Coordinates of N, CA and C in Angstrom, one line a residue:
X26 N -74.8 -39.4 29.5 CA -74.4 -40.8 29.8 C -73.6 -41.4 28.7
X27 N -72.9 -42.5 29.1 CA -71.9 -43.2 28.2 C -72.6 -44.4 27.6
X28 N -72.4 -44.6 26.3 CA -72.8 -45.9 25.7 C -71.8 -46.5 24.7
X29 N -71.8 -47.7 24.5 CA -70.9 -48.4 23.5 C -71.9 -49.0 22.5
X30 N -71.5 -48.8 21.2 CA -72.4 -49.3 20.2 C -71.4 -50.2 19.2
X31 N -71.8 -51.4 19.0 CA -71.0 -52.3 18.2 C -71.6 -52.3 16.8
X32 N -70.8 -52.7 15.8 CA -71.2 -52.9 14.3 C -70.3 -53.8 13.7
X33 N -70.7 -54.4 12.6 CA -69.8 -55.2 11.7 C -70.2 -56.6 11.7
X34 N -71.1 -57.1 12.6 CA -71.3 -58.6 12.5 C -72.0 -58.9 11.3
X35 N -72.2 -60.3 11.2 CA -72.9 -60.8 10.0 C -72.7 -62.2 9.8
X36 N -73.1 -62.7 8.6 CA -72.8 -64.1 8.3 C -71.7 -64.2 7.3
X37 N -70.8 -65.1 7.5 CA -69.6 -65.3 6.7 C -69.3 -66.8 6.5
X38 N -68.7 -67.2 5.5 CA -68.3 -68.6 5.2 C -67.1 -68.9 6.0
X39 N -66.8 -70.1 6.3 CA -65.6 -70.5 6.9 C -64.4 -70.1 6.2
X40 N -63.4 -69.6 6.8 CA -62.2 -69.1 6.1 C -62.3 -67.5 5.8
X41 N -63.5 -66.9 6.0 CA -63.8 -65.6 5.7 C -63.4 -64.6 6.7
X42 N -63.5 -63.3 6.5 CA -63.1 -62.3 7.5 C -64.3 -61.3 7.8
X43 N -64.2 -60.9 9.0 CA -65.2 -59.8 9.4 C -64.3 -58.8 10.2
X44 N -64.8 -57.5 10.3 CA -64.2 -56.5 11.2 C -65.3 -55.9 12.0
X45 N -65.2 -56.0 13.3 CA -66.1 -55.4 14.2 C -65.5 -54.1 14.8
X46 N -66.5 -53.2 14.9 CA -66.2 -51.8 15.5 C -67.0 -51.6 16.6
X47 N -66.5 -50.9 17.6 CA -67.3 -50.5 18.9 C -66.9 -49.1 19.1
X48 N -67.9 -48.2 19.1 CA -67.6 -46.7 19.4 C -68.2 -46.3 20.7
X49 N -67.5 -45.7 21.5 CA -68.0 -45.1 22.8 C -68.3 -43.7 22.7
X50 N -69.4 -43.3 23.2 CA -69.9 -41.9 23.0 C -70.6 -41.5 24.3
X51 N -70.7 -40.1 24.5 CA -71.3 -39.5 25.7 C -70.3 -38.7 26.4
X52 N -70.5 -38.6 27.7 CA -69.8 -37.6 28.5 C -68.5 -38.4 29.1
X53 N -67.5 -38.6 28.2 CA -66.3 -39.4 28.4 C -65.2 -38.6 28.7
X54 N -64.5 -38.8 29.9 CA -63.2 -38.1 30.2 C -62.0 -38.9 29.6
X55 N -62.0 -40.2 29.9 CA -61.0 -41.2 29.5 C -61.4 -42.5 29.3
X56 N -60.7 -43.3 28.5 CA -61.0 -44.7 28.5 C -59.8 -45.5 28.7
X57 N -60.0 -46.5 29.6 CA -58.9 -47.3 30.0 C -58.8 -48.6 29.1
X58 N -58.9 -49.8 29.7 CA -58.9 -50.9 28.8 C -60.2 -51.2 28.0
X59 N -60.0 -51.7 26.8 CA -61.1 -52.1 26.0 C -61.0 -53.5 25.7
X60 N -62.2 -54.2 25.6 CA -62.2 -55.6 25.4 C -63.3 -56.1 24.5
X61 N -63.0 -57.3 23.9 CA -64.1 -57.9 23.2 C -64.4 -59.2 23.8
X62 N -65.6 -59.5 24.1 CA -66.0 -60.8 24.7 C -67.0 -61.5 23.6
X63 N -67.2 -62.7 23.8 CA -68.2 -63.4 22.9 C -69.0 -64.5 23.8
X64 N -70.2 -64.8 23.3 CA -71.1 -65.7 24.0 C -71.8 -66.5 23.0
X65 N -71.5 -67.8 22.9 CA -72.2 -68.8 22.0 C -73.4 -69.3 22.8
X66 N -74.4 -69.8 22.0 CA -75.5 -70.4 22.8 C -75.2 -71.5 23.6
X67 N -75.8 -71.4 24.9 CA -75.5 -72.3 25.9 C -74.1 -72.3 26.6
X68 N -73.4 -71.3 26.3 CA -72.1 -71.1 26.8 C -71.9 -69.9 27.6
X69 N -70.9 -69.7 28.5 CA -70.7 -68.5 29.3 C -70.0 -67.6 28.4
X70 N -70.1 -66.2 28.7 CA -69.5 -65.2 28.0 C -67.9 -65.2 28.4
X71 N -67.1 -65.2 27.3 CA -65.7 -65.3 27.6 C -64.9 -64.2 26.8
X72 N -63.7 -63.9 27.4 CA -62.9 -62.8 26.8 C -62.3 -63.3 25.6
X73 N -62.3 -62.5 24.6 CA -61.7 -62.8 23.2 C -60.3 -62.1 23.2
X74 N -60.4 -60.8 23.5 CA -59.1 -59.9 23.2 C -59.3 -58.7 24.1
X75 N -58.1 -58.1 24.5 CA -58.2 -56.9 25.3 C -57.0 -56.0 24.9
X76 N -57.2 -54.7 25.0 CA -56.2 -53.7 24.7 C -56.2 -52.6 25.7
X77 N -55.0 -52.2 26.3 CA -54.9 -51.2 27.2 C -54.8 -49.9 26.5
X78 N -55.0 -48.9 27.3 CA -54.9 -47.5 26.7 C -53.5 -47.3 26.1
X79 N -52.5 -47.9 26.6 CA -51.1 -47.8 26.1 C -50.8 -48.8 25.0
X80 N -51.7 -49.6 24.6 CA -51.6 -50.5 23.5 C -51.2 -51.9 23.8
X81 N -51.1 -52.2 25.1 CA -50.8 -53.6 25.5 C -52.0 -54.5 25.0
X82 N -51.6 -55.7 24.6 CA -52.7 -56.6 24.0 C -52.5 -58.0 24.5
X83 N -53.7 -58.6 24.8 CA -53.7 -60.1 24.9 C -54.9 -60.7 24.3
X84 N -54.8 -61.9 23.9 CA -55.8 -62.7 23.2 C -56.1 -64.1 24.0
X85 N -57.3 -64.6 23.8 CA -57.5 -65.9 24.3 C -56.8 -66.8 23.2
X86 N -56.3 -68.1 23.7 CA -55.6 -68.8 22.8 C -56.3 -69.2 21.4
X87 N -57.5 -69.5 21.5 CA -58.2 -69.9 20.4 C -58.2 -69.0 19.1
X88 N -57.9 -67.7 19.4 CA -58.0 -66.8 18.3 C -56.6 -66.1 18.0
X89 N -55.6 -66.6 18.7 CA -54.2 -66.1 18.4 C -53.8 -66.4 17.0
X90 N -53.3 -65.5 16.3 CA -52.9 -65.5 14.9 C -54.0 -65.4 13.9
X91 N -55.2 -65.3 14.3 CA -56.3 -65.0 13.4 C -57.1 -63.8 13.7
X92 N -57.2 -63.4 14.9 CA -57.8 -62.1 15.3 C -56.9 -61.0 15.7
X93 N -57.2 -59.7 15.4 CA -56.3 -58.6 15.7 C -57.2 -57.5 16.4
X94 N -56.9 -57.2 17.6 CA -57.6 -56.0 18.3 C -56.8 -54.7 18.1
X95 N -57.4 -53.6 17.9 CA -56.8 -52.3 17.7 C -57.7 -51.3 18.3
X96 N -57.3 -50.1 18.5 CA -58.1 -49.0 19.0 C -57.6 -47.7 18.3
X97 N -58.5 -46.8 18.2 CA -58.3 -45.5 17.7 C -58.8 -44.5 18.9
X98 N -57.8 -44.0 19.7 CA -58.1 -43.3 20.9 C -58.8 -41.9 20.5
X99 N -58.5 -41.4 19.4 CA -59.0 -40.1 19.0 C -60.6 -40.3 18.7
X100 N -61.0 -41.6 18.2 CA -62.3 -41.8 17.9 C -63.0 -42.6 18.9
X101 N -62.4 -42.8 20.0 CA -63.0 -43.7 21.1 C -63.5 -45.0 20.6
X102 N -62.8 -45.6 19.8 CA -63.3 -46.8 19.0 C -62.2 -47.9 19.2
X103 N -62.7 -49.2 19.3 CA -62.0 -50.4 19.3 C -62.5 -51.2 18.2
X104 N -61.5 -52.0 17.5 CA -61.8 -52.8 16.4 C -61.3 -54.2 16.8
X105 N -62.0 -55.2 16.1 CA -61.6 -56.6 16.1 C -61.6 -57.1 14.7
X106 N -60.5 -57.3 14.1 CA -60.3 -57.9 12.7 C -60.3 -59.3 13.0
X107 N -61.2 -60.0 12.3 CA -61.3 -61.5 12.5 C -61.1 -62.2 11.1
X108 N -60.0 -62.9 11.0 CA -59.6 -63.6 9.8 C -59.7 -65.2 10.0
X109 N -59.7 -65.8 8.9 CA -59.7 -67.4 9.0 C -60.8 -67.9 9.9
X110 N -62.0 -67.3 9.8 CA -63.0 -67.6 10.7 C -63.5 -69.0 10.6
X111 N -63.8 -69.6 11.8 CA -64.3 -71.0 11.9 C -65.7 -71.0 12.4
X112 N -66.4 -72.1 12.2 CA -67.7 -72.2 12.7 C -67.8 -72.0 14.2
X113 N -66.7 -72.5 14.9 CA -66.7 -72.3 16.4 C -66.6 -70.9 16.8
X114 N -66.3 -70.0 15.9 CA -66.3 -68.6 16.2 C -67.7 -68.0 16.3
X115 N -68.7 -68.8 15.9 CA -70.1 -68.2 15.9 C -70.4 -67.8 17.3
X116 N -71.0 -66.6 17.5 CA -71.3 -66.1 18.8 C -71.9 -64.7 18.6
X117 N -72.4 -64.3 19.8 CA -72.6 -62.8 19.9 C -71.4 -62.1 20.5
X118 N -70.9 -61.2 19.9 CA -69.6 -60.5 20.2 C -70.1 -59.2 20.9
X119 N -69.5 -59.0 22.2 CA -69.8 -57.8 23.0 C -68.6 -56.9 23.2
X120 N -68.7 -55.7 23.1 CA -67.6 -54.7 23.5 C -67.8 -54.4 25.0
X121 N -66.6 -54.3 25.6 CA -66.6 -53.8 27.1 C -65.5 -52.9 27.1
X122 N -65.8 -51.8 28.1 CA -64.6 -50.8 28.2 C -64.7 -50.2 29.6
X123 N -63.6 -49.9 30.2 CA -63.6 -49.2 31.5 C -63.4 -47.7 31.2
X124 N -64.5 -46.9 31.5 CA -64.5 -45.6 31.1 C -64.7 -44.6 32.3
X125 N -64.0 -43.5 32.3 CA -64.2 -42.5 33.3 C -65.0 -41.4 32.7
X126 N -66.1 -41.1 33.4 CA -66.9 -40.1 32.6 C -66.5 -38.7 33.2
X127 N -67.3 -37.7 32.7 CA -67.0 -36.3 33.0 C -67.1 -36.0 34.4
X128 N -67.9 -36.8 35.2 CA -68.1 -36.6 36.7 C -66.9 -37.3 37.4
X129 N -66.1 -38.0 36.7 CA -64.8 -38.5 37.3 C -65.2 -40.0 37.9
X130 N -66.4 -40.5 37.4 CA -66.8 -41.8 37.9 C -66.2 -42.8 37.0
X131 N -65.5 -43.9 37.5 CA -64.9 -45.0 36.6 C -65.8 -46.2 36.8
X132 N -66.2 -46.7 35.6 CA -66.9 -48.0 35.7 C -66.9 -48.7 34.3
X133 N -67.3 -49.9 34.2 CA -67.4 -50.7 33.1 C -68.7 -50.6 32.4
X134 N -68.5 -50.6 31.0 CA -69.7 -50.4 30.2 C -69.7 -51.6 29.1
X135 N -70.9 -52.0 28.8 CA -71.0 -52.9 27.8 C -71.9 -52.5 26.6
X136 N -71.5 -53.0 25.4 CA -72.3 -52.7 24.3 C -73.5 -53.7 24.2
X137 N -74.3 -53.6 23.2 CA -75.5 -54.4 23.1 C -75.2 -55.8 22.4
X138 N -74.2 -55.9 21.8 CA -73.7 -57.1 21.1 C -74.1 -57.2 19.6
X139 N -73.2 -57.9 18.9 CA -73.4 -58.1 17.5 C -73.2 -59.5 17.1
X140 N -74.1 -60.1 16.3 CA -74.1 -61.4 16.0 C -73.0 -61.8 14.9
X141 N -72.2 -62.7 15.1 CA -71.3 -63.3 14.1 C -71.6 -64.7 13.9
X142 N -72.0 -65.0 12.7 CA -72.3 -66.4 12.3 C -71.3 -66.9 11.2
X143 N -70.7 -68.1 11.5 CA -69.7 -68.6 10.5 C -70.3 -69.9 10.0
X144 N -70.7 -69.9 8.7 CA -71.5 -71.1 8.3 C -71.4 -71.1 6.8
X145 N -71.3 -72.4 6.1 CA -71.3 -72.4 4.6 C -72.8 -72.7 4.4

């Protein structure tokens, strides 16, 4: 089976930085789009950033200029570099990816989430 595992969350002061990683493992044939979502308490889960297999990127407006999404296709990994963090960035961050497995089945997968807390 396929799974996504995130890491890199934690507590950081306003203005600080964190780098999230998400590794896909299992019977993977190919990975299409990879995305980061976040969900703050009492709010809906929303898209933060997305990157296609060809490197096309888009961001939600609130993180433009502060966050950078990237991927290493050889390592089946997507990253989210988060700079100039603000308290409103506090949320659980989830990795999501469209993966075709070795049986040629294509579906979306979610990681378990990693907590990011921005507070002084």
